[in-house]
XYZ file of C-alpha atoms in Angstrom:
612
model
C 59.955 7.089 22.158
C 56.913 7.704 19.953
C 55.274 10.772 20.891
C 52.074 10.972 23.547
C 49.859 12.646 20.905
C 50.618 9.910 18.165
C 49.816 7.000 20.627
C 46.409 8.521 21.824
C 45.454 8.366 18.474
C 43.802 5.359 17.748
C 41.767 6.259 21.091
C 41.200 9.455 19.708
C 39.755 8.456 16.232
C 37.372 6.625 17.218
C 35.341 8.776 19.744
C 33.531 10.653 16.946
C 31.813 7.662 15.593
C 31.370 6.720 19.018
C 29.355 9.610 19.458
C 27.653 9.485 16.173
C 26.559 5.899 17.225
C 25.739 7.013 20.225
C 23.036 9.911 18.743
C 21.510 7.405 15.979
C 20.681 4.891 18.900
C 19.245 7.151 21.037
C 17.348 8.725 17.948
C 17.409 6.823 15.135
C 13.479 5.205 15.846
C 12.100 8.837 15.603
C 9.695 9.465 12.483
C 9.840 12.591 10.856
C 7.147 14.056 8.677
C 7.864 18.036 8.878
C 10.516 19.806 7.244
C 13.101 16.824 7.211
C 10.367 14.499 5.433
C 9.828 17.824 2.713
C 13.435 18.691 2.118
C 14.062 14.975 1.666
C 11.083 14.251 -1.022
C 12.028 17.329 -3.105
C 16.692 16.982 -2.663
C 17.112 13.656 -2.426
C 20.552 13.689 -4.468
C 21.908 16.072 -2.125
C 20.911 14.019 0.975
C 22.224 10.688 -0.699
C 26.251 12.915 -1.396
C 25.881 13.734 2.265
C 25.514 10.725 3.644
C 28.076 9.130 1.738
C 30.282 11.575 2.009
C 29.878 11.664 6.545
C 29.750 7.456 6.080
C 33.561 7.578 4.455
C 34.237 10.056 7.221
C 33.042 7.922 9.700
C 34.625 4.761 8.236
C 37.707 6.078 7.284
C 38.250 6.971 11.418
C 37.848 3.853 12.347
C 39.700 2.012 9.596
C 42.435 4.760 10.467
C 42.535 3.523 14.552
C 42.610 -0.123 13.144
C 45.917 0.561 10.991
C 47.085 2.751 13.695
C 46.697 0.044 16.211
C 48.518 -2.628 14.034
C 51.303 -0.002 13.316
C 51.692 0.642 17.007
C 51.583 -2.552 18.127
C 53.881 -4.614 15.623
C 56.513 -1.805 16.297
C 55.870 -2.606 19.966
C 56.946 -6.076 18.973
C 59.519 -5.237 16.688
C 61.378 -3.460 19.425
C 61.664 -6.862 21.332
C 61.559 -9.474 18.957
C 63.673 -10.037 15.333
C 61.523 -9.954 12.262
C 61.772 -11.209 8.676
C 61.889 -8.170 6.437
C 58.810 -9.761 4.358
C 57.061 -10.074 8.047
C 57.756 -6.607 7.774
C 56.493 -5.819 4.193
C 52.919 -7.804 5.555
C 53.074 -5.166 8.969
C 53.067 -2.548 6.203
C 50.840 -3.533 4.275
C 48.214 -3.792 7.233
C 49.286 -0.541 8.779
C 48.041 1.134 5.332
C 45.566 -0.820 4.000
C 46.768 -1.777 1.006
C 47.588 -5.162 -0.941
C 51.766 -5.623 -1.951
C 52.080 -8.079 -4.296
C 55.180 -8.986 -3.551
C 54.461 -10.401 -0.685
C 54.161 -14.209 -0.763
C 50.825 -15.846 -1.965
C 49.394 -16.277 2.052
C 50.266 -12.762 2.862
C 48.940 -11.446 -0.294
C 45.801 -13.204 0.603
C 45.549 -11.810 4.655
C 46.286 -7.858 3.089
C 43.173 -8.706 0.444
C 40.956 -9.634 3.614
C 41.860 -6.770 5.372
C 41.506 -4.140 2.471
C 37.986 -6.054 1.720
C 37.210 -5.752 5.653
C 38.152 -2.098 5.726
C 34.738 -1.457 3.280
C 32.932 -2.730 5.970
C 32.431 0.251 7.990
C 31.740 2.759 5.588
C 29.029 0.418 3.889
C 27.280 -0.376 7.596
C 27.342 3.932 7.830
C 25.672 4.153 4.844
C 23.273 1.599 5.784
C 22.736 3.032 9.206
C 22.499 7.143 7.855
C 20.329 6.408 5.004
C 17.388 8.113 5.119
C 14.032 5.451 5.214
C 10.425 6.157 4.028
C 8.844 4.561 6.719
C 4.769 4.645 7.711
C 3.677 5.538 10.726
C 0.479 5.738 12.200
C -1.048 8.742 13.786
C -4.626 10.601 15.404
C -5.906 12.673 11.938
C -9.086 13.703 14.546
C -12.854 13.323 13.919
C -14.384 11.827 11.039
C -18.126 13.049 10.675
C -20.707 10.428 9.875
C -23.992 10.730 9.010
C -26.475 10.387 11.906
C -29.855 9.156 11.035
C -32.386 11.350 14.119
C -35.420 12.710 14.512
C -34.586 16.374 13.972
C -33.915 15.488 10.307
C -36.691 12.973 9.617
C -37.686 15.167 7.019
C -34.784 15.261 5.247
C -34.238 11.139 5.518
C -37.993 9.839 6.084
C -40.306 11.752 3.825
C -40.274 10.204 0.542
C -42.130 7.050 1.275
C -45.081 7.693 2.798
C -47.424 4.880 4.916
C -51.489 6.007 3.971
C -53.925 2.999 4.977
C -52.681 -0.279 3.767
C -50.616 1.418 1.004
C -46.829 3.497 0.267
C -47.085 6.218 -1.306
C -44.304 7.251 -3.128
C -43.766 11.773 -2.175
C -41.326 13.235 -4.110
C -41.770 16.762 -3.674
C -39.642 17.368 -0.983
C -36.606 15.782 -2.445
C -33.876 18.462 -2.652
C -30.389 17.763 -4.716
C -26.931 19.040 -4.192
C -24.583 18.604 -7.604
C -21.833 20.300 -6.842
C -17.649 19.747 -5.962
C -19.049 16.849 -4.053
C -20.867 15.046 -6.406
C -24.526 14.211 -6.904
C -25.940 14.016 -3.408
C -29.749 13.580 -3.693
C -31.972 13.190 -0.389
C -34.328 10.877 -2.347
C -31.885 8.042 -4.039
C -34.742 7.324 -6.630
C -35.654 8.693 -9.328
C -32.120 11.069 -9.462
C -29.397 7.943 -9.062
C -32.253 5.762 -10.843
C -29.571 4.797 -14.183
C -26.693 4.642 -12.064
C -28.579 2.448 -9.370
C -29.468 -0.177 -11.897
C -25.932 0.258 -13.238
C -24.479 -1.186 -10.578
C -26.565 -4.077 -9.797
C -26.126 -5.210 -14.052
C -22.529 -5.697 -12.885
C -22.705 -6.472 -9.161
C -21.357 -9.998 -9.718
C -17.492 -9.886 -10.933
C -16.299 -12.799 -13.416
C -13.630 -13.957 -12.126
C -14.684 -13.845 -8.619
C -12.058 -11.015 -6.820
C -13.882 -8.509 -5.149
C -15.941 -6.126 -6.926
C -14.725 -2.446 -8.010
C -17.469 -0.052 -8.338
C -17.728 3.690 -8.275
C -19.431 5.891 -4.902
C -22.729 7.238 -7.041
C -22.443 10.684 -5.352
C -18.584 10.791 -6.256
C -17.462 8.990 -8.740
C -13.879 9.878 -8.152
C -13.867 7.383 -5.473
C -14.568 3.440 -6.018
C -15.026 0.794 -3.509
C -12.990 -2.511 -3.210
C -15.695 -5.159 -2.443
C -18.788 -3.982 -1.219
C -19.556 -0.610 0.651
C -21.944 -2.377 3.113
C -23.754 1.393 2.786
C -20.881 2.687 4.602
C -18.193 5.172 4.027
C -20.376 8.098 2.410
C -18.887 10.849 4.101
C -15.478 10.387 2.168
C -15.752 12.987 -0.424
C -18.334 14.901 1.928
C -16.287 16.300 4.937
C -12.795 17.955 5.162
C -13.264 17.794 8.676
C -9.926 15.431 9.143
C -6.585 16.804 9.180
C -5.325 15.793 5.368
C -2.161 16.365 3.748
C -0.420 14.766 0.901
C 1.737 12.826 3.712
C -1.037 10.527 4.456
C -1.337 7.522 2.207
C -4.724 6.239 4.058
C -6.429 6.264 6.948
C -9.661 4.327 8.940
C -12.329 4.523 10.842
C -15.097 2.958 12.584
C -18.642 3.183 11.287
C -22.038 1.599 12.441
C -24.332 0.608 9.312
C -26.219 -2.898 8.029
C -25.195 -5.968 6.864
C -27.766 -6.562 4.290
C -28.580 -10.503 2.918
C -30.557 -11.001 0.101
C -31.670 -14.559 -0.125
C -33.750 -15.485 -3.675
C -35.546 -18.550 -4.812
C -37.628 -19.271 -7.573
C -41.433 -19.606 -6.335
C -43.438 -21.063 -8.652
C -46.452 -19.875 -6.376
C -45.630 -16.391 -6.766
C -48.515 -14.187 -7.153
C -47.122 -11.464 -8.537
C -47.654 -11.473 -12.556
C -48.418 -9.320 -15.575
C -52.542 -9.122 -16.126
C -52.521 -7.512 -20.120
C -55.253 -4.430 -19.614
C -55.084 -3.015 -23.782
C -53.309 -4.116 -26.979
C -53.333 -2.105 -30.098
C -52.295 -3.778 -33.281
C -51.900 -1.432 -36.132
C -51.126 -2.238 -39.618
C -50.565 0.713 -41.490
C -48.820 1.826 -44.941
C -46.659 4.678 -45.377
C -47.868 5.575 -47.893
C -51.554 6.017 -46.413
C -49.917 7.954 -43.562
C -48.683 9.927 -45.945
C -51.288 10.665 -48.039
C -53.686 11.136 -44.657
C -50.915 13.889 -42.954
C -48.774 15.430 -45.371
C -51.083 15.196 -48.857
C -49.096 17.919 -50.394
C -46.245 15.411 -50.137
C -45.205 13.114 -53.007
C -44.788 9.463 -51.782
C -43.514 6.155 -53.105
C -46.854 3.748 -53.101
C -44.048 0.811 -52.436
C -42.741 1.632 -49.221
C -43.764 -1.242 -46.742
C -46.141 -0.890 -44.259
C -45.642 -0.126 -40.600
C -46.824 -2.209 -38.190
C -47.488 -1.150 -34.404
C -48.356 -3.492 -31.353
C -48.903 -1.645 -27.949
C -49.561 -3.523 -24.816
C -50.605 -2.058 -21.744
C -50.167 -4.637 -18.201
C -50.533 -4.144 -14.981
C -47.716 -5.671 -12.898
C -50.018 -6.908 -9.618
C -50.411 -8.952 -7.157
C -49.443 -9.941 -3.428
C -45.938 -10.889 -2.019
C -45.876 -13.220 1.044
C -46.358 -10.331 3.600
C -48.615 -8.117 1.441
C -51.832 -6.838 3.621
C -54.825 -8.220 1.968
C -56.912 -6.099 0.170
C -54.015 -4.200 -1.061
C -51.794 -5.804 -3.910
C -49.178 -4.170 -5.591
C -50.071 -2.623 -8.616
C -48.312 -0.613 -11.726
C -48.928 -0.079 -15.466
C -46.414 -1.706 -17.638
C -46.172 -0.421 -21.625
C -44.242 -2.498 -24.258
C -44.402 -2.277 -28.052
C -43.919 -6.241 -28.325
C -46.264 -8.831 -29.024
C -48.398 -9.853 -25.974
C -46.127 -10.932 -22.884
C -43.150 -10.287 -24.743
C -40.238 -9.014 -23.241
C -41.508 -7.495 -19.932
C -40.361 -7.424 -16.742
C -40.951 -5.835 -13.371
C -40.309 -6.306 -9.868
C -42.273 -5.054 -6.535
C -41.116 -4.706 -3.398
C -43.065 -4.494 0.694
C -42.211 -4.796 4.187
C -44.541 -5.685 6.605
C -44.717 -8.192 9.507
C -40.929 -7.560 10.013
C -39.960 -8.569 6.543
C -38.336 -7.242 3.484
C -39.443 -8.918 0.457
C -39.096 -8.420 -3.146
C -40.974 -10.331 -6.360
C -40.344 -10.536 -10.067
C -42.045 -11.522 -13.127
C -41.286 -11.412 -16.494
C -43.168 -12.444 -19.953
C -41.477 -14.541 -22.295
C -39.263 -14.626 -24.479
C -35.526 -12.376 -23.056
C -36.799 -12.304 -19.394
C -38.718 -15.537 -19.058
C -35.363 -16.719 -16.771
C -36.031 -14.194 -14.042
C -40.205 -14.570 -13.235
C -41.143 -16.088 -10.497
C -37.856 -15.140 -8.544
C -39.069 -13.962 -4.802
C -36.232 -12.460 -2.566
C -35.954 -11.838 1.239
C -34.026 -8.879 2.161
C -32.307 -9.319 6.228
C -30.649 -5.827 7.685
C -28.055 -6.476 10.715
C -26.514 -3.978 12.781
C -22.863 -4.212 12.423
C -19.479 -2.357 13.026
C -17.023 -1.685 10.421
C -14.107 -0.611 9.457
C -13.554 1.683 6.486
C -10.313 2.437 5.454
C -9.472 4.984 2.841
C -6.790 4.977 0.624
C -6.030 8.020 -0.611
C -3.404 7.369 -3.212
C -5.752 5.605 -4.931
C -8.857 6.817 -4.345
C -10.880 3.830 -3.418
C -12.648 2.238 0.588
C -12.297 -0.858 1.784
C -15.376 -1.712 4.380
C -14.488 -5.028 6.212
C -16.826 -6.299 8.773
C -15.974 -6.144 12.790
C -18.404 -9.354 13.632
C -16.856 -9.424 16.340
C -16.825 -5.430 18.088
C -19.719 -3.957 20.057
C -22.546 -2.718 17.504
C -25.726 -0.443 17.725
C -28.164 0.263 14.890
C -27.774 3.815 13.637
C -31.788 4.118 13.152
C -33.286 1.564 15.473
C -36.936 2.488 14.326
C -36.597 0.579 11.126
C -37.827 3.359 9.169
C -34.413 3.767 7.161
C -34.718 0.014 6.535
C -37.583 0.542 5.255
C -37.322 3.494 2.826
C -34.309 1.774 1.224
C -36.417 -1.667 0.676
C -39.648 1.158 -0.669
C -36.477 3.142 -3.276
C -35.960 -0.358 -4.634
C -39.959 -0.418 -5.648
C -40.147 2.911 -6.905
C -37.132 2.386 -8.763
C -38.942 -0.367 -10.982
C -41.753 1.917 -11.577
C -39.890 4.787 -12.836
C -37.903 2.361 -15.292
C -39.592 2.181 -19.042
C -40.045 -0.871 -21.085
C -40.876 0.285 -24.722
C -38.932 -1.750 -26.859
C -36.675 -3.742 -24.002
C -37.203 -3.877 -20.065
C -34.548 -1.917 -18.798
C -35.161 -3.810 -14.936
C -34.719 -7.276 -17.448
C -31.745 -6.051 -18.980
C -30.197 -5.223 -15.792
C -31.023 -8.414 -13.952
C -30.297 -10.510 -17.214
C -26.691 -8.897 -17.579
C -25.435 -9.729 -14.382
C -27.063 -13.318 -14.608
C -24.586 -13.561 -17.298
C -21.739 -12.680 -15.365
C -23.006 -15.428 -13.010
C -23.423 -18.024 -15.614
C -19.774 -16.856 -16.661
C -17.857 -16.996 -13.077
C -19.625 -19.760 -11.789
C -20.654 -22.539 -14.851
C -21.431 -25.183 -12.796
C -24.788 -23.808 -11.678
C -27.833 -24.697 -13.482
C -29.837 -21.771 -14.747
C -32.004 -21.451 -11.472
C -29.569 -20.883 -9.472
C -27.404 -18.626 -11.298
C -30.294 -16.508 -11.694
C -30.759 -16.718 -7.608
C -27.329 -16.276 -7.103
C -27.204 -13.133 -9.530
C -30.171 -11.240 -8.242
C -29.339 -11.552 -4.985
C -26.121 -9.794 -5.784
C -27.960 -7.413 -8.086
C -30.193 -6.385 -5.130
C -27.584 -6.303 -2.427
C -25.613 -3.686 -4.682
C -28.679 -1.386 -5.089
C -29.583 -1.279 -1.216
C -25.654 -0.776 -0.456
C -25.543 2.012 -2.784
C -28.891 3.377 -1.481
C -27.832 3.175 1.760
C -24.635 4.966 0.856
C -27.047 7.542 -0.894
C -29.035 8.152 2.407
C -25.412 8.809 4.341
C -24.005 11.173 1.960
C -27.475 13.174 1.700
C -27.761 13.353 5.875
C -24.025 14.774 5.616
C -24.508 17.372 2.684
C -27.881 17.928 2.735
C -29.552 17.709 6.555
C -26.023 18.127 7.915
C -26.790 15.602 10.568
C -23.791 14.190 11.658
C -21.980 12.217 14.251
C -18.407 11.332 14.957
C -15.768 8.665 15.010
C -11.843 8.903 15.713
C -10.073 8.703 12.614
C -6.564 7.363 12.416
C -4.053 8.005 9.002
C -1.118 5.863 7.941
C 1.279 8.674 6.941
C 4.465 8.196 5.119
C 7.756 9.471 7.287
C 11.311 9.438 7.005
C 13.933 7.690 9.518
C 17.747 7.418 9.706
C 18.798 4.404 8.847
C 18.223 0.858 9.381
C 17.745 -0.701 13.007
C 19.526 -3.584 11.326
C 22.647 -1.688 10.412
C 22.925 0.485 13.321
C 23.402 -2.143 15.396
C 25.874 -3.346 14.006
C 27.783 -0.840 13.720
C 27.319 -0.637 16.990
C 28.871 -3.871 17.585
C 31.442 -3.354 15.179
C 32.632 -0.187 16.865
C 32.117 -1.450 20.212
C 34.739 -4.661 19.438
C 37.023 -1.714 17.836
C 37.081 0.113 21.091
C 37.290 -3.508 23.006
C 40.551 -3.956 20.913
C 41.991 -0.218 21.556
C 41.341 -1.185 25.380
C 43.517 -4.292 25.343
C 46.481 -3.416 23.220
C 46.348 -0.218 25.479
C 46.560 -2.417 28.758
C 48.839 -5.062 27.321
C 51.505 -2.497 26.086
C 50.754 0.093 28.760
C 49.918 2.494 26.156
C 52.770 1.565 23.510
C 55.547 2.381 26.463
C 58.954 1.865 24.839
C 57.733 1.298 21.421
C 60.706 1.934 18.643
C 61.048 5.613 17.189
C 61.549 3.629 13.752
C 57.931 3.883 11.896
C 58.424 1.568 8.295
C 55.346 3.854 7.531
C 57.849 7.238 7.562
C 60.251 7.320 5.205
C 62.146 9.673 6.681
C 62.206 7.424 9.740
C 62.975 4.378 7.643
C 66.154 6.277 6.000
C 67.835 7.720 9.206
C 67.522 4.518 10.588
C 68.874 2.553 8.033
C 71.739 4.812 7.813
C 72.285 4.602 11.719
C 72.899 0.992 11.093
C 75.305 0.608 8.620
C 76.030 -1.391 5.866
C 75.001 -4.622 7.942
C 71.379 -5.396 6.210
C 72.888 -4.746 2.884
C 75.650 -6.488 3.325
C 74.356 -9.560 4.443
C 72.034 -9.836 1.449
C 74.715 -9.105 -0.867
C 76.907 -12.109 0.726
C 73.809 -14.128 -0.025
C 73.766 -12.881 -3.571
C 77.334 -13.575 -4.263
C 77.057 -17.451 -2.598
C 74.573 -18.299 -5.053
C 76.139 -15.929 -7.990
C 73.728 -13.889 -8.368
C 72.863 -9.912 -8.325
C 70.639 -7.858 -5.697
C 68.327 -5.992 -8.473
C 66.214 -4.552 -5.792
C 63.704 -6.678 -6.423
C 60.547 -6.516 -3.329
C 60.004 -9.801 -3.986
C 63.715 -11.320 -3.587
C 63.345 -14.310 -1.264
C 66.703 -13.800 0.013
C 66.373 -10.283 0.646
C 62.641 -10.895 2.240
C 64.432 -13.572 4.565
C 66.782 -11.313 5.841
C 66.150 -10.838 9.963
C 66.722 -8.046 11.728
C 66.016 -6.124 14.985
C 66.488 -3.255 16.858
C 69.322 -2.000 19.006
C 70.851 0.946 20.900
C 73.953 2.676 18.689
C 76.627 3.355 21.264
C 78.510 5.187 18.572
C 75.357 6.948 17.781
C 74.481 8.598 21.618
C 71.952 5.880 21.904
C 70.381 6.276 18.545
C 67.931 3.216 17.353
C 69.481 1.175 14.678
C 68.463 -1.847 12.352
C 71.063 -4.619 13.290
C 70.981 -7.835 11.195
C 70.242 -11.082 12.923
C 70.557 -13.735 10.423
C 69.828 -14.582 6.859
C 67.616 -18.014 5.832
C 66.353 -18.454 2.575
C 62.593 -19.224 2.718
C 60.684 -21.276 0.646
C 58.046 -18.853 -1.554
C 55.273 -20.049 -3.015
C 53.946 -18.439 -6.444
C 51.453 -16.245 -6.343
């Protein structure tokens, strides 16, 4: 009788998986970003060995119970049934998980399978232990925003300055912070004046995906589409918990939609009116001769010819006050009306409006164009990405909204920056307001060449205008953050990047796999009542295999030898001998031997083989 210890063990073998299954189900979900998430990232050969090495562990238990089971339960049957010695061979090869090739083609076939299936469980461990970079999203705390109120009107509303029927344009309480943070001015214009207009000459991308520009006060950080004047505090506040762990992270901020619609009004009133023109034609030579007479000259250099032109760029946009036109000297060193151009903003009555005009010649395109500038209140959110360094702003349109300066006064001193940033813009030699709107008119003409030239010239202002009030009102934020330290708050919350164990996928089914092993442990347990009476011969003991053998005789031997010697032929103790592998036999009590098991033989049939 087979000893209590050795039939528990299949039962045995498999509670340690059981209770390793047991601990990833309960567990497995849980995110880690502390020490387990560190060690990982900086040892992740030594976590891979590990894991293999506890999945063979694991595996190799339960493939051991499965062999165990078949070698328990075939000697179970062998003690009550006869059995072909190559049945036998095939009970073998199952009980140790291994393919004989002598066994006949079929059988060779079912020990493949089963040496194939026995893979299975290590490979689902691995799959379930395997460590997973996984993101998960968590509370990073307060982001600070910038807060437009009265205690810092100074700071925000100072600049532009309301006297009669006029703005005035103050600029001596502008202060500047250019520092770790970037260049955070609390007057956008004149300081951000080059990078302003370098925006809007490339506001309009060619190929139509959204547009990549840099944040003016940081320039380590670049937005994906358009800013919609939002995000300025990122590069402003460390007041969010940050770590390298978090890949990005959101928030929602209140700020404007701003619309600039264009058209090209031939009624515009707002033109160049020339003022002086100085045409001078002189030699070198005379200049020479005239301011540096102890100089030698060359009497045939050419002469050098000067034309200045002095305009004023005037007149009245559709909400202007009467009585009180815009008005600005223009200088150019072109013939008359050549290559000028200006622009001149006002808001009144509730609108935003904006003219241009342009002489002839590079900029004669762009005059006439009159734009309408409409600010809504809207919710958005901004998500930062940190690996990468750029903010996404995406609309809410539909989320509760509230204006962050319901006065209109920042409105307004973003629409009054645009005008003072065309007066503080020279035009010697080229208009450097022309050359801004004229490059991105080009990338209009070159995205989109189905438009005539009107409206690609619209089309591209508009852009060109919405990308300097975005980037204004960006300018305002990061000033009231840095600079008034004005601030207000919004939840922020971080996509982090974690570790798990495993797959969900694979620990299920190990899961099931183990469960239908333990199923299968159950019922050969019930059906044999726990191997009772199962033979003391184990074919996978040698010594057990030998003292049997010999406890039976010559018999086995014998009766293949008789087969041999019918068909004149030798036994060369070949595995695959057909008669020897046809040869039945079972087991029986040896009344010579005190009751000792024995191998008896049966009978002997020749079977058919089919090569392998």
């Amino acid at each position: 009788m087979e000893s209590k210890r050795v039939r528990l063990l299949p039962m045995l073998q498999l509670l340690l998986p059981t209770v390793a299954i047991q601990i990833l189900l309960w567990n497995g979900d849980r995110e880690s970003t502390d020490s387990f998430y560190s060690y990982l990232t900086n040892d992740q050969a030594t976590i891979q060995i590990a894991v293999q090495v506890i999945s063979h562990i694991l595996g190799y238990l339960q493939v051991s119970s499965m062999c165990a089971i078949i070698n328990l339960s075939t000697r179970f049957h062998f003690s009550r049934r006869s059995t072909s010695l190559e049945d036998l061979g095939l009970w073998n090869a199952l009980s140790t998980a291994r393919v004989d090739m002598s066994l006949r083609t079929f059988y060779v076939a079912v020990a493949s399978a089963f040496v194939a299936a026995t893979l299975l469980p290590g490979a689902l461990w691995a799959g379930a232990l395997s460590p997973l970079f996984v993101l998960k999203v968590q509370e990073l705390g307060d982001q600070s925003l910038p807060a437009f109120t009265e205690r810092t009107r100074a700071n925000w509303d100072s600049q532009s300055q309301v006297r009669g029927p006029q703005i005035w344009n103050i600029n001596d309480d502008c202060t500047v912070i250019n520092d770790v943070r970037g260049l955070v001015p609390s007057c956008p214009v004149p300081t951000l004046q080059g990078l302003l207009l370098l925006s809007a000459s490339s506001a309009t991308t060619l190929d139509g995906w959204p547009r990549k520009h840099s944040k003016l006060d940081n320039p380590n950080w670049e937005y994906i589409g358009r800013s919609f004047g939002t995000g300025s505090s990122v590069g402003q506040t460390n007041d969010i918990r940050i770590d390298n762990k978090i890949l990005y992270y959101n928030y929602i901020e209140f700020g404007y939609v701003a619309d600039v619609s264009c058209i090209q009004n031939t009624t515009s009133d707002f033109h160049f009116r020339l003022i002086w023109s100085k045409d001078q034609n002189v030699s070198a030579s005379e200049y020479q001769n005239a301011h540096h007479p102890e100089l030698e000259f060359d009497h045939s250099l050419p002469h050098l010819r000067a034309e200045l032109s002095t305009y004023f760029a005037e007149g009245y946009l559709p909400n202007s006050i009467m009585g009180a036109p815009e008005l600005y000297p223009i200088i150019s060193w072109h013939k008359e009306y050549e290559n000028i151009a200006a622009w001149a903003t006002f808001v009144n009555d509730d609108r935003n409006m904006i003219a241009v005009a342009a002489g002839t010649n590079l900029y004669q395109k762009l005059n006439q164009t009159q734009c309408e500038v409409f600010f809504t209140p809207m919710a958005f959110n901004v998500t930062v990405n940190r690996s990468q360094q750029s903010i996404a702003v995406e609309p809410l349109t539909s989320a509760e909204t509230q204006d962050v300066e319901p006065t209109g006064h920042l409105q307004a001193n973003v629409i009054h920056s645009i005008n003072l940033l065309a007066r503080m813009s020279p035009s010697l030699y080229v208009s450097v307001l022309g050359e801004t709107l004229n490059r991105n008119v080009e990338r209009m003409q070159k995205q989109k060449p189905y438009l005539n030239l009107t409206e690609a010239v619209t089309s591209a202002v508009a852009d060109s205008f919405t990308a300097i009030i975005d980037d204004i009102l960006v300018a305002y934020g990061a000033s009231q953050i840095s600079n008034a330290h004005d601030t207000t708050f919004s939840a922020a919350r971080g996509v982090v990047e974690a570790v798990k164990i495993g797959q969900p996928l694979y620990r299920h089914l190990i899961f099931a796999l183990n469960s239908l092993m333990i199923l299968l442990v159950a019922f050969e347990v019930a059906r044999t009542r726990c191997w009772q009476g199962v033979t003391k011969f184990n074919d996978l003991d040698i010594v057990s295999v030998i003292i049997a053998s010999s406890a039976g005789g010559g018999g086995v031997a014998k009766a293949v030898w008789d087969q041999h010697d019918t068909r004149g032929t030798d036994w060369v103790a070949d595995p695959s001998d057909p008669i020897a592998c046809a040869v039945r036999v079972e087991w029986s009590l040896n009344s010579t031997l005190d009751g000792t098991e024995t191998m008896v033989i049966v009978k002997s049939r020749e079977r058919s083989r089919k090569s392998g």
